[in-house]
Amino acid sequence: GENVEQHPSTLSVQEGDSAVIKCTYSDSASNYFPWYKQELGKGPQLIIDIRSNVGEKKDQRIAVTLNKTAKHFSLHITETQPEDSAVYFCAAAYTGGFKTIFGAGTRLFVKA
Amino acid sequence: NAGVTQTPKFQVLKTGQSMTLQCAQDMNHEYMSWYRQDPGMGLRLIHYSVGAGITDQGEVPNGYNVSRSTTEDFPLRLLSAAPSQTSVYFCASSSIGTGVITEAFFGQGTRLTVV
């Protein structure tokens, strides 16, 4: 069945450094790739997404890239801040599928 | 600006008991869904609905029932609770843009413990 693998499971960076989280999807029909941030005790929050007709999307300090051929997509956070510390989830969905498949999550620690 | 509201926030059940987790959204979203979150396993889809009167199974539907009588509400029922259903449950709603789910909003979650 559909599967999304996410790496690493834990990531620790120094404040100001960049963080990169990578995901791989299995279903070639997937054409929508959202990313979520989950803070402790809260529900996931959509922070950025990308569609298959776009290779890269940027929003201030976060960016996502997509390589359809390799079925890889990544989240890049630049100039990390302590408030970026959270669990990040990647996900994949496709038109008409109505089932979003999530990765297992990456716990990001940003050390001040 | 309520968004997605889940009740209760915490619940302890005994094995075999039944209960309903409530979910309501005020954004007129067509799509609503229920996920469970377990350590190291991300979010797994239990059931979803694309509109009032329409529901379907997700990845882990066994032991759970849903119904969608209105656009706003999407309750999740546990018929006979089991310890394996101990988890954090999230309800989400989304608009359906051009046939794909977009801009999902999640509730704050219900932490359920079955003893």
PDB file of C-alpha atoms in Angstrom:
ATOM      1  CA  GLY A   1       0.000   0.000   0.000  1.00  0.00           C
ATOM      2  CA  GLU A   2       0.917   3.652   0.072  1.00  0.00           C
ATOM      3  CA  ASN A   3       3.799   4.545   2.337  1.00  0.00           C
ATOM      4  CA  VAL A   4       5.702   7.675   3.316  1.00  0.00           C
ATOM      5  CA  GLU A   5       9.102   7.294   4.935  1.00  0.00           C
ATOM      6  CA  GLN A   6      10.544  10.214   6.880  1.00  0.00           C
ATOM      7  CA  HIS A   7      14.123  10.818   8.061  1.00  0.00           C
ATOM      8  CA  PRO A   8      15.619  11.533  10.466  1.00  0.00           C
ATOM      9  CA  SER A   9      13.387  10.636  13.390  1.00  0.00           C
ATOM     10  CA  THR A  10      15.272  13.101  15.615  1.00  0.00           C
ATOM     11  CA  LEU A  11      17.264  16.169  14.614  1.00  0.00           C
ATOM     12  CA  SER A  12      19.183  18.495  16.882  1.00  0.00           C
ATOM     13  CA  VAL A  13      20.639  21.762  15.557  1.00  0.00           C
ATOM     14  CA  GLN A  14      22.166  24.903  16.984  1.00  0.00           C
ATOM     15  CA  GLU A  15      20.139  28.082  16.821  1.00  0.00           C
ATOM     16  CA  GLY A  16      20.826  29.838  13.528  1.00  0.00           C
ATOM     17  CA  ASP A  17      21.757  26.658  11.674  1.00  0.00           C
ATOM     18  CA  SER A  18      19.651  25.044   8.956  1.00  0.00           C
ATOM     19  CA  ALA A  19      17.551  21.911   9.353  1.00  0.00           C
ATOM     20  CA  VAL A  20      16.558  19.505   6.596  1.00  0.00           C
ATOM     21  CA  ILE A  21      13.951  16.766   6.843  1.00  0.00           C
ATOM     22  CA  LYS A  22      13.528  14.282   4.023  1.00  0.00           C
ATOM     23  CA  CYS A  23      10.606  12.136   2.928  1.00  0.00           C
ATOM     24  CA  THR A  24      10.073   9.462   0.313  1.00  0.00           C
ATOM     25  CA  TYR A  25       6.690   8.370  -1.004  1.00  0.00           C
ATOM     26  CA  SER A  26       5.727   5.166  -2.740  1.00  0.00           C
ATOM     27  CA  ASP A  27       2.531   5.989  -4.646  1.00  0.00           C
ATOM     28  CA  SER A  28       3.385   7.590  -7.977  1.00  0.00           C
ATOM     29  CA  ALA A  29      -0.157   9.004  -8.143  1.00  0.00           C
ATOM     30  CA  SER A  30       0.590  11.326  -5.199  1.00  0.00           C
ATOM     31  CA  ASN A  31       0.440  14.950  -6.309  1.00  0.00           C
ATOM     32  CA  TYR A  32       0.038  16.978  -3.114  1.00  0.00           C
ATOM     33  CA  PHE A  33       2.620  17.097  -0.320  1.00  0.00           C
ATOM     34  CA  PRO A  34       1.812  19.050   2.857  1.00  0.00           C
ATOM     35  CA  TRP A  35       4.062  19.551   5.879  1.00  0.00           C
ATOM     36  CA  TYR A  36       2.803  19.926   9.431  1.00  0.00           C
ATOM     37  CA  LYS A  37       4.297  21.217  12.658  1.00  0.00           C
ATOM     38  CA  GLN A  38       3.064  19.783  15.932  1.00  0.00           C
ATOM     39  CA  GLU A  39       3.903  21.501  19.190  1.00  0.00           C
ATOM     40  CA  LEU A  40       3.618  19.692  22.491  1.00  0.00           C
ATOM     41  CA  GLY A  41       0.020  19.035  23.485  1.00  0.00           C
ATOM     42  CA  LYS A  42      -1.426  20.490  20.294  1.00  0.00           C
ATOM     43  CA  GLY A  43      -2.763  19.246  17.016  1.00  0.00           C
ATOM     44  CA  PRO A  44      -0.655  19.347  13.829  1.00  0.00           C
ATOM     45  CA  GLN A  45      -0.627  22.651  11.989  1.00  0.00           C
ATOM     46  CA  LEU A  46      -0.165  22.945   8.247  1.00  0.00           C
ATOM     47  CA  ILE A  47       2.914  25.088   7.608  1.00  0.00           C
ATOM     48  CA  ILE A  48       3.603  24.674   3.900  1.00  0.00           C
ATOM     49  CA  ASP A  49       2.606  22.465   1.000  1.00  0.00           C
ATOM     50  CA  ILE A  50       3.678  21.752  -2.542  1.00  0.00           C
ATOM     51  CA  ARG A  51       1.972  20.299  -5.582  1.00  0.00           C
ATOM     52  CA  SER A  52       3.541  17.988  -8.122  1.00  0.00           C
ATOM     53  CA  ASN A  53       3.637  20.623 -10.849  1.00  0.00           C
ATOM     54  CA  VAL A  54       6.060  22.713  -8.763  1.00  0.00           C
ATOM     55  CA  GLY A  55       9.638  21.832  -7.900  1.00  0.00           C
ATOM     56  CA  GLU A  56      10.174  24.248  -5.024  1.00  0.00           C
ATOM     57  CA  LYS A  57       8.166  26.545  -2.804  1.00  0.00           C
ATOM     58  CA  LYS A  58       9.375  29.017  -0.217  1.00  0.00           C
ATOM     59  CA  ASP A  59       7.704  30.886   2.630  1.00  0.00           C
ATOM     60  CA  GLN A  60      10.044  33.084   4.662  1.00  0.00           C
ATOM     61  CA  ARG A  61      12.437  30.727   6.495  1.00  0.00           C
ATOM     62  CA  ILE A  62      10.899  27.478   5.292  1.00  0.00           C
ATOM     63  CA  ALA A  63      11.071  25.885   1.870  1.00  0.00           C
ATOM     64  CA  VAL A  64      10.008  22.607   0.347  1.00  0.00           C
ATOM     65  CA  THR A  65      11.497  20.836  -2.633  1.00  0.00           C
ATOM     66  CA  LEU A  66      10.051  18.001  -4.672  1.00  0.00           C
ATOM     67  CA  ASN A  67      11.774  15.488  -6.932  1.00  0.00           C
ATOM     68  CA  LYS A  68       8.990  13.559  -8.664  1.00  0.00           C
ATOM     69  CA  THR A  69      11.348  11.216 -10.487  1.00  0.00           C
ATOM     70  CA  ALA A  70      12.969  10.051  -7.272  1.00  0.00           C
ATOM     71  CA  LYS A  71       9.723  10.395  -5.272  1.00  0.00           C
ATOM     72  CA  HIS A  72      11.528  12.527  -2.714  1.00  0.00           C
ATOM     73  CA  PHE A  73      10.454  15.740  -1.029  1.00  0.00           C
ATOM     74  CA  SER A  74      12.184  17.750   1.661  1.00  0.00           C
ATOM     75  CA  LEU A  75      11.563  20.505   4.188  1.00  0.00           C
ATOM     76  CA  HIS A  76      14.284  23.102   4.704  1.00  0.00           C
ATOM     77  CA  ILE A  77      14.266  25.471   7.670  1.00  0.00           C
ATOM     78  CA  THR A  78      16.900  28.213   7.632  1.00  0.00           C
ATOM     79  CA  GLU A  79      18.093  30.380  10.523  1.00  0.00           C
ATOM     80  CA  THR A  80      16.437  28.084  13.037  1.00  0.00           C
ATOM     81  CA  GLN A  81      15.050  29.524  16.250  1.00  0.00           C
ATOM     82  CA  PRO A  82      14.126  27.829  19.551  1.00  0.00           C
ATOM     83  CA  GLU A  83      10.436  28.210  18.688  1.00  0.00           C
ATOM     84  CA  ASP A  84      11.011  25.948  15.671  1.00  0.00           C
ATOM     85  CA  SER A  85      11.436  23.053  18.134  1.00  0.00           C
ATOM     86  CA  ALA A  86       8.528  20.686  17.479  1.00  0.00           C
ATOM     87  CA  VAL A  87       7.605  17.476  15.680  1.00  0.00           C
ATOM     88  CA  TYR A  88       7.342  17.839  11.911  1.00  0.00           C
ATOM     89  CA  PHE A  89       5.305  15.527   9.704  1.00  0.00           C
ATOM     90  CA  CYS A  90       5.407  15.134   5.960  1.00  0.00           C
ATOM     91  CA  ALA A  91       2.437  13.706   4.100  1.00  0.00           C
ATOM     92  CA  ALA A  92       1.307  12.717   0.632  1.00  0.00           C
ATOM     93  CA  ALA A  93      -2.104  12.724  -1.034  1.00  0.00           C
ATOM     94  CA  TYR A  94      -3.512  12.535  -4.539  1.00  0.00           C
ATOM     95  CA  THR A  95      -6.414  13.946  -6.464  1.00  0.00           C
ATOM     96  CA  GLY A  96      -9.590  11.999  -5.778  1.00  0.00           C
ATOM     97  CA  GLY A  97      -7.875   9.795  -3.208  1.00  0.00           C
ATOM     98  CA  PHE A  98      -9.073  11.576  -0.067  1.00  0.00           C
ATOM     99  CA  LYS A  99      -6.550   9.669   2.022  1.00  0.00           C
ATOM    100  CA  THR A 100      -3.533  11.540   3.289  1.00  0.00           C
ATOM    101  CA  ILE A 101      -0.604   9.304   4.248  1.00  0.00           C
ATOM    102  CA  PHE A 102       1.693  10.686   6.932  1.00  0.00           C
ATOM    103  CA  GLY A 103       5.331  10.046   7.670  1.00  0.00           C
ATOM    104  CA  ALA A 104       6.297   8.936  11.183  1.00  0.00           C
ATOM    105  CA  GLY A 105       7.507  12.392  12.175  1.00  0.00           C
ATOM    106  CA  THR A 106      10.794  14.162  12.975  1.00  0.00           C
ATOM    107  CA  ARG A 107      11.412  15.642  16.383  1.00  0.00           C
ATOM    108  CA  LEU A 108      13.445  18.825  15.887  1.00  0.00           C
ATOM    109  CA  PHE A 109      15.386  20.353  18.771  1.00  0.00           C
ATOM    110  CA  VAL A 110      16.852  23.813  18.300  1.00  0.00           C
ATOM    111  CA  LYS A 111      19.440  24.569  20.960  1.00  0.00           C
ATOM    112  CA  ALA A 112      19.848  28.177  22.015  1.00  0.00           C
TER     113      ALA A 112
ATOM    114  CA  ASN B   1     -12.756  31.716  15.240  1.00  0.00           C
ATOM    115  CA  ALA B   2     -13.191  28.203  16.672  1.00  0.00           C
ATOM    116  CA  GLY B   3     -11.854  26.062  13.802  1.00  0.00           C
ATOM    117  CA  VAL B   4     -12.015  22.359  14.745  1.00  0.00           C
ATOM    118  CA  THR B   5     -13.263  21.591  18.243  1.00  0.00           C
ATOM    119  CA  GLN B   6     -12.822  18.202  19.891  1.00  0.00           C
ATOM    120  CA  THR B   7     -14.336  17.008  23.134  1.00  0.00           C
ATOM    121  CA  PRO B   8     -13.363  15.656  25.569  1.00  0.00           C
ATOM    122  CA  LYS B   9      -9.650  16.477  25.862  1.00  0.00           C
ATOM    123  CA  PHE B  10      -8.947  13.515  28.137  1.00  0.00           C
ATOM    124  CA  GLN B  11     -10.830  10.272  28.785  1.00  0.00           C
ATOM    125  CA  VAL B  12     -10.215   7.072  30.688  1.00  0.00           C
ATOM    126  CA  LEU B  13     -12.331   4.045  29.788  1.00  0.00           C
ATOM    127  CA  LYS B  14     -12.560   0.542  31.078  1.00  0.00           C
ATOM    128  CA  THR B  15     -12.186  -2.323  28.629  1.00  0.00           C
ATOM    129  CA  GLY B  16     -15.531  -3.024  26.990  1.00  0.00           C
ATOM    130  CA  GLN B  17     -17.033   0.394  27.584  1.00  0.00           C
ATOM    131  CA  SER B  18     -18.321   2.479  24.696  1.00  0.00           C
ATOM    132  CA  MET B  19     -18.011   6.185  24.113  1.00  0.00           C
ATOM    133  CA  THR B  20     -18.239   8.880  21.460  1.00  0.00           C
ATOM    134  CA  LEU B  21     -15.541  11.394  20.681  1.00  0.00           C
ATOM    135  CA  GLN B  22     -17.059  14.606  19.407  1.00  0.00           C
ATOM    136  CA  CYS B  23     -15.724  16.772  16.587  1.00  0.00           C
ATOM    137  CA  ALA B  24     -17.193  19.957  15.178  1.00  0.00           C
ATOM    138  CA  GLN B  25     -15.914  22.472  12.642  1.00  0.00           C
ATOM    139  CA  ASP B  26     -17.246  25.890  11.727  1.00  0.00           C
ATOM    140  CA  MET B  27     -15.471  26.411   8.398  1.00  0.00           C
ATOM    141  CA  ASN B  28     -18.068  24.696   6.190  1.00  0.00           C
ATOM    142  CA  HIS B  29     -15.463  22.165   5.099  1.00  0.00           C
ATOM    143  CA  GLU B  30     -16.677  19.226   3.046  1.00  0.00           C
ATOM    144  CA  TYR B  31     -13.970  16.835   4.220  1.00  0.00           C
ATOM    145  CA  MET B  32     -13.591  15.613   7.795  1.00  0.00           C
ATOM    146  CA  SER B  33     -11.430  12.841   9.127  1.00  0.00           C
ATOM    147  CA  TRP B  34     -10.286  11.048  12.249  1.00  0.00           C
ATOM    148  CA  TYR B  35      -6.691  10.030  12.933  1.00  0.00           C
ATOM    149  CA  ARG B  36      -4.995   8.250  15.758  1.00  0.00           C
ATOM    150  CA  GLN B  37      -1.460   9.112  16.776  1.00  0.00           C
ATOM    151  CA  ASP B  38       0.787   6.545  18.398  1.00  0.00           C
ATOM    152  CA  PRO B  39       4.478   6.957  19.268  1.00  0.00           C
ATOM    153  CA  GLY B  40       6.732   6.382  16.276  1.00  0.00           C
ATOM    154  CA  MET B  41       3.834   5.738  13.914  1.00  0.00           C
ATOM    155  CA  GLY B  42       2.775   9.166  12.822  1.00  0.00           C
ATOM    156  CA  LEU B  43      -0.888   9.787  12.126  1.00  0.00           C
ATOM    157  CA  ARG B  44      -3.036   6.952  10.838  1.00  0.00           C
ATOM    158  CA  LEU B  45      -6.387   7.551   9.203  1.00  0.00           C
ATOM    159  CA  ILE B  46      -9.345   5.831  10.886  1.00  0.00           C
ATOM    160  CA  HIS B  47     -12.379   7.083   8.935  1.00  0.00           C
ATOM    161  CA  TYR B  48     -13.156  10.019   6.737  1.00  0.00           C
ATOM    162  CA  SER B  49     -16.117  11.785   5.158  1.00  0.00           C
ATOM    163  CA  VAL B  50     -16.403  13.907   2.034  1.00  0.00           C
ATOM    164  CA  GLY B  51     -19.792  15.334   2.935  1.00  0.00           C
ATOM    165  CA  ALA B  52     -22.955  14.819   4.949  1.00  0.00           C
ATOM    166  CA  GLY B  53     -24.162  11.232   4.620  1.00  0.00           C
ATOM    167  CA  ILE B  54     -20.899  10.001   3.062  1.00  0.00           C
ATOM    168  CA  THR B  55     -18.248   8.143   5.054  1.00  0.00           C
ATOM    169  CA  ASP B  56     -15.483   5.695   4.235  1.00  0.00           C
ATOM    170  CA  GLN B  57     -12.813   3.663   5.958  1.00  0.00           C
ATOM    171  CA  GLY B  58      -9.231   4.684   6.334  1.00  0.00           C
ATOM    172  CA  GLU B  59      -6.163   2.663   7.236  1.00  0.00           C
ATOM    173  CA  VAL B  60      -7.230   1.459  10.711  1.00  0.00           C
ATOM    174  CA  PRO B  61     -11.060   1.405  10.906  1.00  0.00           C
ATOM    175  CA  ASN B  62     -11.640  -1.706  13.031  1.00  0.00           C
ATOM    176  CA  GLY B  63     -13.364  -1.015  16.335  1.00  0.00           C
ATOM    177  CA  TYR B  64     -14.570   2.431  15.305  1.00  0.00           C
ATOM    178  CA  ASN B  65     -17.785   3.754  13.758  1.00  0.00           C
ATOM    179  CA  VAL B  66     -18.574   7.164  12.316  1.00  0.00           C
ATOM    180  CA  SER B  67     -21.530   9.031  10.902  1.00  0.00           C
ATOM    181  CA  ARG B  68     -21.919  12.425   9.242  1.00  0.00           C
ATOM    182  CA  SER B  69     -25.438  13.788   9.576  1.00  0.00           C
ATOM    183  CA  THR B  70     -24.406  17.437   9.206  1.00  0.00           C
ATOM    184  CA  THR B  71     -21.542  19.294   7.544  1.00  0.00           C
ATOM    185  CA  GLU B  72     -20.334  20.542  10.936  1.00  0.00           C
ATOM    186  CA  ASP B  73     -20.185  17.367  13.032  1.00  0.00           C
ATOM    187  CA  PHE B  74     -18.279  14.110  12.668  1.00  0.00           C
ATOM    188  CA  PRO B  75     -18.404  11.961  15.830  1.00  0.00           C
ATOM    189  CA  LEU B  76     -16.224   8.887  16.322  1.00  0.00           C
ATOM    190  CA  ARG B  77     -17.708   5.983  18.266  1.00  0.00           C
ATOM    191  CA  LEU B  78     -15.797   3.283  20.071  1.00  0.00           C
ATOM    192  CA  LEU B  79     -18.181   0.356  20.383  1.00  0.00           C
ATOM    193  CA  SER B  80     -16.261  -1.777  22.894  1.00  0.00           C
ATOM    194  CA  ALA B  81     -13.023  -0.160  24.022  1.00  0.00           C
ATOM    195  CA  ALA B  82      -9.824  -2.223  24.053  1.00  0.00           C
ATOM    196  CA  PRO B  83      -6.389  -1.368  25.503  1.00  0.00           C
ATOM    197  CA  SER B  84      -5.045  -1.273  21.918  1.00  0.00           C
ATOM    198  CA  GLN B  85      -7.206   1.796  21.364  1.00  0.00           C
ATOM    199  CA  THR B  86      -5.232   3.786  23.896  1.00  0.00           C
ATOM    200  CA  SER B  87      -3.980   6.671  21.779  1.00  0.00           C
ATOM    201  CA  VAL B  88      -4.315  10.342  20.985  1.00  0.00           C
ATOM    202  CA  TYR B  89      -7.139  10.998  18.540  1.00  0.00           C
ATOM    203  CA  PHE B  90      -7.251  13.940  16.189  1.00  0.00           C
ATOM    204  CA  CYS B  91     -10.111  15.192  14.109  1.00  0.00           C
ATOM    205  CA  ALA B  92      -9.342  17.237  11.005  1.00  0.00           C
ATOM    206  CA  SER B  93     -11.284  19.143   8.399  1.00  0.00           C
ATOM    207  CA  SER B  94     -10.334  20.369   4.974  1.00  0.00           C
ATOM    208  CA  SER B  95     -11.697  21.987   1.899  1.00  0.00           C
ATOM    209  CA  ILE B  96     -11.655  19.832  -1.203  1.00  0.00           C
ATOM    210  CA  GLY B  97      -9.896  21.909  -3.820  1.00  0.00           C
ATOM    211  CA  THR B  98      -9.845  20.534  -7.346  1.00  0.00           C
ATOM    212  CA  GLY B  99     -10.358  17.026  -6.011  1.00  0.00           C
ATOM    213  CA  VAL B 100      -7.500  16.957  -3.520  1.00  0.00           C
ATOM    214  CA  ILE B 101      -7.633  17.719   0.179  1.00  0.00           C
ATOM    215  CA  THR B 102      -6.048  21.060   0.973  1.00  0.00           C
ATOM    216  CA  GLU B 103      -5.419  23.197   4.010  1.00  0.00           C
ATOM    217  CA  ALA B 104      -6.226  20.670   6.671  1.00  0.00           C
ATOM    218  CA  PHE B 105      -7.052  21.997  10.109  1.00  0.00           C
ATOM    219  CA  PHE B 106      -6.651  19.751  13.128  1.00  0.00           C
ATOM    220  CA  GLY B 107      -8.353  19.821  16.486  1.00  0.00           C
ATOM    221  CA  GLN B 108      -6.418  19.836  19.753  1.00  0.00           C
ATOM    222  CA  GLY B 109      -6.787  16.097  20.224  1.00  0.00           C
ATOM    223  CA  THR B 110      -8.391  13.682  22.691  1.00  0.00           C
ATOM    224  CA  ARG B 111      -6.068  11.608  24.826  1.00  0.00           C
ATOM    225  CA  LEU B 112      -7.805   8.279  25.452  1.00  0.00           C
ATOM    226  CA  THR B 113      -6.624   5.647  27.879  1.00  0.00           C
ATOM    227  CA  VAL B 114      -8.299   2.228  28.022  1.00  0.00           C
ATOM    228  CA  VAL B 115      -7.565   0.229  31.161  1.00  0.00           C
TER     229      VAL B 115
END
